[in-house]
Coordinates of C-alpha atoms in Angstrom, one line a residue:
M1 CA 345.2 -48.3 9.0
S2 CA 342.7 -46.7 11.2
Q3 CA 341.1 -43.3 11.0
T4 CA 338.6 -41.4 13.1
S5 CA 335.4 -40.3 11.5
T6 CA 334.0 -36.7 11.9
S7 CA 330.7 -37.9 13.5
Q8 CA 330.8 -38.9 17.1
P9 CA 330.1 -42.5 17.9
P10 CA 327.6 -43.5 20.6
Q11 CA 329.1 -43.2 24.0
I12 CA 328.9 -45.8 26.8
K13 CA 325.8 -45.3 28.9
S14 CA 327.1 -46.7 32.1
R15 CA 330.8 -47.2 32.7
L16 CA 330.2 -49.1 35.8
G17 CA 327.8 -51.5 34.1
A18 CA 330.3 -51.9 31.2
I19 CA 333.1 -52.8 33.6
L20 CA 330.9 -55.5 35.3
R21 CA 329.7 -57.0 32.1
A22 CA 333.1 -57.0 30.4
T23 CA 334.9 -58.5 33.4
S24 CA 332.3 -61.2 34.1
G25 CA 334.0 -63.6 31.7
N26 CA 337.3 -63.2 33.6
F27 CA 335.5 -64.5 36.6
L28 CA 334.7 -67.8 34.9
E29 CA 338.2 -68.1 33.4
Q30 CA 340.0 -67.6 36.8
F31 CA 337.3 -69.5 38.8
D32 CA 338.1 -72.7 36.7
F33 CA 342.0 -72.1 36.6
F34 CA 342.1 -71.8 40.4
L35 CA 339.9 -74.9 41.0
F36 CA 342.2 -76.9 38.7
G37 CA 345.2 -75.8 40.7
F38 CA 343.6 -76.1 44.2
Y39 CA 342.2 -79.6 43.5
A40 CA 345.3 -80.8 41.5
P41 CA 346.1 -83.6 43.9
L42 CA 342.6 -85.0 43.7
I43 CA 342.4 -84.4 39.9
A44 CA 345.7 -86.3 39.6
K45 CA 344.1 -89.3 41.4
A46 CA 341.0 -89.2 39.3
F47 CA 342.6 -88.8 35.9
F48 CA 346.3 -89.5 36.1
P49 CA 346.7 -92.4 38.5
S50 CA 350.2 -93.3 39.4
H51 CA 352.1 -95.3 42.1
D52 CA 354.1 -92.1 42.7
E53 CA 351.9 -89.3 44.0
A54 CA 354.5 -86.7 43.1
A55 CA 354.6 -87.9 39.5
A56 CA 350.8 -87.9 39.2
L57 CA 350.7 -84.3 40.6
L58 CA 353.4 -83.2 38.1
N59 CA 351.3 -84.8 35.2
T60 CA 348.3 -82.8 36.4
F61 CA 350.3 -79.5 36.4
G62 CA 351.8 -80.6 33.1
V63 CA 348.2 -80.7 31.6
F64 CA 347.5 -77.4 33.3
W65 CA 350.6 -75.9 31.5
L66 CA 349.8 -77.6 28.2
G67 CA 346.4 -75.9 28.2
A68 CA 348.2 -72.5 28.7
L69 CA 350.4 -73.3 25.6
M70 CA 347.1 -72.8 23.6
R71 CA 347.0 -69.2 24.9
P72 CA 349.3 -67.7 22.2
I73 CA 347.3 -69.5 19.4
G74 CA 344.0 -68.1 20.9
A75 CA 345.6 -64.7 21.2
V76 CA 346.4 -64.6 17.5
V77 CA 343.4 -66.3 16.1
L78 CA 340.7 -64.7 18.4
G79 CA 342.6 -61.5 18.8
A80 CA 342.5 -60.9 15.0
Y81 CA 338.8 -61.7 15.1
I82 CA 338.2 -59.1 17.8
D83 CA 340.3 -56.4 16.1
R84 CA 338.4 -57.0 12.9
I85 CA 334.8 -57.7 14.0
G86 CA 334.5 -55.8 17.4
R87 CA 335.1 -56.1 21.1
R88 CA 331.6 -57.0 22.0
L89 CA 331.1 -60.0 19.7
G90 CA 334.6 -61.3 20.3
L91 CA 334.2 -61.4 24.0
I92 CA 330.9 -63.4 23.6
V93 CA 332.7 -65.9 21.5
T94 CA 335.6 -66.3 24.0
L95 CA 333.1 -66.9 26.7
A96 CA 331.4 -69.7 24.7
I97 CA 334.7 -71.5 24.2
M98 CA 335.7 -71.2 27.7
A99 CA 332.3 -72.6 28.9
M100 CA 332.8 -75.6 26.6
G101 CA 336.1 -76.4 28.3
T102 CA 334.6 -75.9 31.8
I103 CA 331.7 -78.3 31.1
I104 CA 334.0 -81.0 29.7
I105 CA 336.3 -81.1 32.8
A106 CA 333.4 -81.0 35.2
F107 CA 331.6 -83.9 33.7
C108 CA 334.5 -86.1 32.6
P109 CA 334.4 -89.7 33.9
T110 CA 337.4 -90.8 35.9
Y111 CA 340.4 -93.0 34.6
A112 CA 338.9 -95.9 36.6
T113 CA 335.7 -95.6 34.6
I114 CA 336.8 -95.1 31.0
G115 CA 340.6 -95.6 31.1
V116 CA 343.0 -93.6 29.1
A117 CA 340.3 -91.6 27.5
A118 CA 339.8 -89.7 30.8
P119 CA 343.1 -87.8 30.7
V120 CA 342.6 -87.2 27.0
I121 CA 339.2 -85.6 27.5
V122 CA 340.6 -83.5 30.4
L123 CA 343.4 -82.3 28.2
I124 CA 340.9 -81.3 25.5
G125 CA 339.0 -79.3 28.0
R126 CA 342.0 -77.5 29.2
L127 CA 343.1 -76.9 25.6
L128 CA 339.8 -75.2 25.0
Q129 CA 340.1 -73.1 28.1
G130 CA 343.6 -72.0 27.2
F131 CA 342.6 -71.2 23.6
S132 CA 339.9 -68.9 24.9
A133 CA 341.9 -67.4 27.8
G134 CA 344.6 -66.4 25.3
V135 CA 342.4 -63.4 24.3
E136 CA 340.0 -63.0 27.2
L137 CA 342.3 -61.0 29.3
G138 CA 343.5 -58.9 26.4
G139 CA 340.0 -58.4 25.0
V140 CA 338.8 -57.2 28.4
S141 CA 341.8 -55.0 29.1
V142 CA 341.5 -53.2 25.7
Y143 CA 337.8 -52.8 26.2
L144 CA 338.3 -51.2 29.6
S145 CA 341.1 -49.0 28.3
E146 CA 338.9 -47.8 25.4
I147 CA 336.0 -46.8 27.7
A148 CA 338.3 -45.2 30.4
T149 CA 337.9 -41.4 31.2
P150 CA 340.9 -39.2 30.4
G151 CA 343.9 -39.7 32.7
N152 CA 342.4 -42.8 34.3
R153 CA 343.3 -45.6 31.9
G154 CA 345.5 -47.5 34.4
F155 CA 342.7 -47.4 37.0
Y156 CA 340.2 -48.7 34.5
T157 CA 342.3 -51.5 33.1
S158 CA 343.2 -52.6 36.6
F159 CA 339.7 -53.9 37.1
Q160 CA 340.4 -56.7 34.6
S161 CA 342.8 -58.1 37.1
S162 CA 340.6 -57.2 40.1
S163 CA 337.7 -59.2 38.6
Q164 CA 339.8 -62.3 38.7
Q165 CA 340.4 -61.9 42.4
V166 CA 336.7 -62.1 43.1
A167 CA 336.8 -65.5 41.3
I168 CA 339.6 -66.6 43.5
F169 CA 337.7 -65.5 46.6
V170 CA 334.5 -67.3 45.6
A171 CA 336.3 -70.5 44.7
A172 CA 338.4 -70.5 47.8
T173 CA 335.2 -69.8 49.9
I174 CA 333.4 -72.8 48.3
G175 CA 336.5 -75.0 48.9
Y176 CA 336.6 -73.9 52.5
I177 CA 332.9 -74.7 53.1
L178 CA 333.3 -78.1 51.4
N179 CA 336.3 -79.0 53.6
Q180 CA 334.3 -77.9 56.7
S181 CA 331.1 -79.8 55.8
M182 CA 332.1 -82.9 54.0
P183 CA 334.4 -85.9 55.1
T184 CA 337.8 -85.9 53.3
A185 CA 337.1 -89.2 51.7
T186 CA 333.9 -87.9 50.1
I187 CA 335.7 -84.8 48.8
E188 CA 338.4 -87.0 47.4
E189 CA 335.9 -89.3 45.7
W190 CA 333.5 -86.9 44.1
G191 CA 333.1 -83.8 46.3
W192 CA 335.9 -81.9 44.4
R193 CA 333.6 -81.8 41.3
I194 CA 330.9 -79.6 43.2
P195 CA 332.8 -76.3 42.6
F196 CA 333.2 -77.2 38.9
F197 CA 329.4 -77.8 38.7
I198 CA 328.8 -74.4 40.4
G199 CA 331.0 -72.9 37.6
C200 CA 328.7 -74.6 35.0
L201 CA 325.6 -73.1 36.6
I202 CA 327.2 -69.6 36.5
I203 CA 327.8 -69.7 32.7
P204 CA 324.2 -68.7 31.7
V205 CA 324.4 -65.7 34.0
I206 CA 327.5 -64.5 32.4
F207 CA 326.2 -65.0 28.9
V208 CA 323.3 -62.7 29.7
L209 CA 325.7 -60.1 31.0
R210 CA 327.9 -60.3 28.0
R211 CA 325.1 -60.1 25.5
T212 CA 324.1 -56.7 26.8
L213 CA 327.7 -55.4 26.4
E214 CA 328.1 -52.2 24.4
E215 CA 330.7 -51.7 21.7
T216 CA 333.5 -49.2 22.6
P217 CA 333.3 -45.7 21.0
A218 CA 337.0 -46.0 20.1
F219 CA 336.3 -49.0 18.0
L220 CA 333.2 -47.6 16.4
S221 CA 335.1 -44.4 15.5
M222 CA 337.5 -46.4 13.3
K223 CA 336.5 -46.0 9.6
K224 CA 338.6 -49.0 8.5
H225 CA 339.2 -52.1 10.5
P226 CA 342.1 -54.4 9.5
T227 CA 341.5 -57.8 7.8
T228 CA 342.8 -60.9 9.4
S229 CA 345.9 -61.0 7.1
E230 CA 346.6 -57.4 7.9
V231 CA 346.4 -58.2 11.7
F232 CA 348.7 -61.1 11.3
S233 CA 351.3 -59.1 9.3
S234 CA 351.2 -56.2 11.6
A235 CA 351.7 -58.4 14.6
A236 CA 354.7 -59.9 12.9
V237 CA 356.2 -56.5 12.2
N238 CA 355.7 -55.5 15.9
W239 CA 357.4 -58.6 17.3
K240 CA 359.8 -56.5 19.4
I241 CA 357.0 -54.8 21.2
I242 CA 355.2 -58.1 21.7
L243 CA 358.4 -59.7 23.1
L244 CA 358.9 -56.7 25.5
G245 CA 355.3 -56.9 26.5
M246 CA 355.7 -60.6 27.3
M247 CA 358.8 -59.8 29.5
L248 CA 356.9 -57.1 31.2
A249 CA 353.9 -59.3 32.0
A250 CA 356.0 -62.3 33.1
M251 CA 356.3 -60.9 36.7
T252 CA 352.4 -60.4 36.9
T253 CA 351.6 -64.0 35.8
V254 CA 354.3 -65.8 37.8
T255 CA 353.5 -63.9 41.0
F256 CA 349.8 -64.4 40.5
Y257 CA 349.9 -68.2 40.0
F258 CA 352.4 -68.5 42.8
V259 CA 350.1 -66.8 45.5
T260 CA 346.9 -68.4 44.2
V261 CA 347.1 -71.6 42.2
F262 CA 350.3 -72.9 43.9
T263 CA 349.5 -71.8 47.4
P264 CA 347.4 -74.9 48.3
S265 CA 350.2 -77.3 47.0
F266 CA 352.9 -75.2 48.7
G267 CA 351.0 -75.3 51.9
K268 CA 350.8 -79.2 51.7
E269 CA 354.5 -79.2 51.1
L270 CA 355.0 -77.3 54.3
H271 CA 352.6 -79.6 56.1
L272 CA 350.0 -76.9 56.7
S273 CA 346.3 -77.8 56.7
A274 CA 344.1 -77.3 53.6
Q275 CA 342.0 -74.9 55.6
D276 CA 345.0 -72.7 56.4
S277 CA 346.0 -72.7 52.7
L278 CA 342.5 -71.7 51.8
L279 CA 342.3 -69.0 54.4
V280 CA 345.6 -67.6 53.0
T281 CA 344.2 -67.7 49.5
L282 CA 341.1 -66.0 50.6
M283 CA 343.0 -63.1 52.2
V284 CA 345.3 -62.8 49.1
A285 CA 342.2 -62.5 46.8
V286 CA 340.9 -59.7 48.9
T287 CA 344.1 -57.8 49.0
N288 CA 344.8 -58.4 45.3
F289 CA 341.4 -56.9 44.6
I290 CA 342.4 -53.8 46.5
W291 CA 346.0 -53.4 45.3
N292 CA 345.2 -53.6 41.6
P293 CA 343.3 -50.4 41.3
V294 CA 345.7 -48.8 43.7
G295 CA 348.5 -49.6 41.4
G296 CA 346.6 -48.5 38.3
A297 CA 345.6 -45.1 39.9
L298 CA 349.2 -44.6 41.3
S299 CA 350.7 -45.1 37.9
D300 CA 348.2 -42.6 36.4
R301 CA 349.5 -40.0 38.7
I302 CA 353.3 -40.7 38.8
G303 CA 353.8 -42.7 35.6
R304 CA 354.1 -46.4 34.8
R305 CA 358.0 -46.6 34.8
P306 CA 358.7 -45.9 38.5
V307 CA 356.0 -48.1 39.8
L308 CA 357.1 -51.1 37.5
L309 CA 360.8 -50.6 38.4
V310 CA 360.4 -50.3 42.2
I311 CA 358.0 -53.3 42.5
A312 CA 360.1 -55.6 40.3
G313 CA 363.2 -54.6 42.1
L314 CA 361.6 -55.3 45.5
S315 CA 360.4 -58.7 44.4
F316 CA 363.8 -59.7 43.2
V317 CA 365.7 -58.9 46.3
T318 CA 363.1 -60.2 48.9
A319 CA 361.7 -63.4 47.2
Y320 CA 364.4 -65.8 48.5
P321 CA 364.8 -64.4 52.0
V322 CA 361.1 -64.4 52.8
L323 CA 360.6 -68.0 51.4
M324 CA 363.6 -69.1 53.4
W325 CA 362.1 -67.6 56.5
L326 CA 358.7 -69.3 55.8
T327 CA 360.1 -72.7 55.1
A328 CA 362.5 -72.8 58.0
A329 CA 359.7 -73.1 60.4
P330 CA 356.3 -73.0 58.6
T331 CA 353.3 -71.5 60.4
F332 CA 350.0 -70.2 59.2
G333 CA 350.9 -66.7 60.3
K334 CA 354.1 -66.8 58.3
M335 CA 352.4 -68.0 55.2
L336 CA 349.8 -65.3 55.5
A337 CA 352.6 -62.7 55.9
V338 CA 354.4 -64.0 52.8
G339 CA 351.1 -64.2 50.8
M340 CA 350.3 -60.5 51.8
M341 CA 353.8 -59.4 50.6
F342 CA 353.5 -61.0 47.2
S343 CA 349.9 -59.8 47.0
L344 CA 351.1 -56.3 47.3
Y345 CA 353.7 -56.9 44.7
F346 CA 351.4 -58.5 42.3
G347 CA 348.5 -56.0 42.7
V348 CA 350.5 -52.8 42.4
Y349 CA 352.6 -54.2 39.5
S350 CA 349.6 -55.7 37.6
G351 CA 347.5 -52.6 37.9
T352 CA 350.3 -50.6 36.4
M353 CA 351.4 -53.2 33.8
L354 CA 348.0 -53.5 32.2
G355 CA 347.8 -49.9 31.4
A356 CA 351.4 -49.8 30.3
L357 CA 350.8 -52.7 27.9
V358 CA 347.8 -51.1 26.2
E359 CA 349.8 -48.0 25.6
I360 CA 352.8 -49.7 23.8
V361 CA 351.0 -51.8 21.4
P362 CA 349.7 -50.4 18.0
A363 CA 346.1 -49.2 18.1
H364 CA 344.7 -51.0 15.0
V365 CA 345.9 -54.4 16.3
R366 CA 345.6 -53.5 20.0
T367 CA 343.8 -56.8 21.1
T368 CA 346.0 -59.1 19.1
C369 CA 349.3 -57.6 20.2
F370 CA 348.3 -57.2 23.9
S371 CA 346.7 -60.6 24.0
L372 CA 349.8 -62.3 22.4
A373 CA 352.2 -60.6 24.7
F374 CA 350.2 -61.6 27.7
A375 CA 349.4 -65.1 26.5
L376 CA 353.2 -65.8 25.9
A377 CA 353.9 -64.6 29.4
A378 CA 351.2 -66.8 30.9
A379 CA 352.1 -69.8 28.8
L380 CA 355.9 -69.7 29.2
F381 CA 356.1 -68.3 32.7
G382 CA 352.8 -67.9 34.6
T383 CA 351.0 -71.3 34.3
F384 CA 354.3 -73.0 34.3
T385 CA 354.9 -71.8 37.9
P386 CA 353.3 -74.7 39.8
F387 CA 355.3 -77.2 37.7
A388 CA 358.5 -75.2 38.0
A389 CA 358.1 -74.7 41.7
L390 CA 357.7 -78.3 42.4
K391 CA 360.5 -79.3 40.0
L392 CA 362.9 -76.8 41.6
T393 CA 362.1 -78.2 45.1
A394 CA 362.6 -81.8 43.9
L395 CA 366.0 -81.0 42.2
T396 CA 367.4 -78.9 44.9
G397 CA 365.8 -80.3 48.1
D398 CA 365.3 -76.7 49.1
K399 CA 361.7 -75.7 49.8
A400 CA 362.5 -72.0 49.3
S401 CA 363.9 -72.7 45.8
P402 CA 360.6 -71.6 44.1
A403 CA 361.9 -68.1 44.8
Y404 CA 364.4 -68.5 42.0
W405 CA 361.5 -68.7 39.5
L406 CA 360.0 -65.6 41.1
M407 CA 363.3 -63.8 40.8
C408 CA 363.7 -64.6 37.2
A409 CA 360.2 -63.2 36.5
A410 CA 361.0 -60.0 38.5
A411 CA 364.3 -59.6 36.6
S412 CA 362.3 -60.0 33.3
G413 CA 359.9 -57.2 34.2
F414 CA 362.6 -54.9 35.4
I415 CA 364.7 -55.2 32.3
A416 CA 361.6 -54.9 30.0
A417 CA 360.6 -51.6 31.8
I418 CA 364.0 -50.2 31.4
V419 CA 364.1 -51.0 27.7
I420 CA 360.5 -49.8 27.0
Y421 CA 361.0 -46.5 28.8
R422 CA 364.6 -45.8 27.8
S423 CA 363.6 -42.9 25.5
G424 CA 360.6 -40.6 25.0
A425 CA 359.0 -43.0 22.4
V426 CA 356.7 -44.4 24.9
E427 CA 355.6 -41.1 26.3
A428 CA 354.8 -40.0 22.7
R429 CA 352.7 -43.1 22.1
E430 CA 350.9 -42.7 25.4
Q431 CA 349.8 -39.3 24.3
A432 CA 348.7 -40.6 20.9
V433 CA 346.7 -43.4 22.6
A434 CA 345.2 -40.8 25.0
A435 CA 344.1 -38.7 22.1
Q436 CA 342.5 -41.6 20.3
L437 CA 340.7 -43.0 23.3
G438 CA 339.5 -39.6 24.4

């Protein structure tokens, strides 16, 4: 389907600049996703009023999850567009759609003002964000893999995830400052919107960065690019790879949403202060940023398989004991220690998994297959995590029961890694990918 021309395509002028421009859109995506999770109780009061606070919160996380269900659709539709038209233009389009969803949620009137239209409008905003997010991560990961220097693909692709940690850090910092400087009643009434407004102000800056993005030499070197129908048919043929990729990414998405989006709600369940939960989230964002490139670089040196298996195995056997230890007598120190442990698991595994996923999907439909695999993992597992965690706690009465969800995700990643690397097929494909990407 794709061939390499004899003439050399233009090379990336500055890889550091390309990394910053490519990952800027990830910042906006995760900034808004985290804010929606952190302010879920206040969003519930504003748009999903109910006499039962728990029911309102579940409705809010339900909308959070429904938006994620648009990810697979966005992965297929926008992924086909990026594989056909180019990485640069595709990433600009995804940013525009994400920006629309952000603005809608930030400025939507409350239920008390416009009635049932309020939750409908918020849902539309989340659907747009989910549609865009379906290919944003995949598009950026593929872009980074295609500009990577030889032998460093895992390290380069890991910065896709690291960029999201910067967004978590900034969002948590803004939330912490608001909690310190504004009365609780004011934050509950309208102050929670301030971080969303800040997100709207960031949009023009990110657009400027994305507009100066260069196309990847690997894409330019392809003499023929697949049509949309060819992308769809090829993705259908490679459904086994997509399924295994989804299973591989499940641990990444579940662990990430547990230690970031769900942490504030979990802290409230454990009767810890909002400030304590935000401080934990801040520290998790910092360590996530560090562990991601460490994981990517480590997997470049010793291979993807051992890193994936070790981290998934550790997560499976330690999840319940540490959550039981935390919930038995909750303290800030304990919650920070648990957050640091899961941050290590997430960062090293994610930094490795991103490089592995790029290597196992077919080159000519790389963005579509990568995005669809990750979007399915995020939709069915990752963004479902806050809802699942709350539901498990309600059903069992055990505050440590969210560990069961983490264990399922770890088992999924462990099994997928075994199946993917059970023969030399992946190693052969890795060599082919390395040859194509230079």
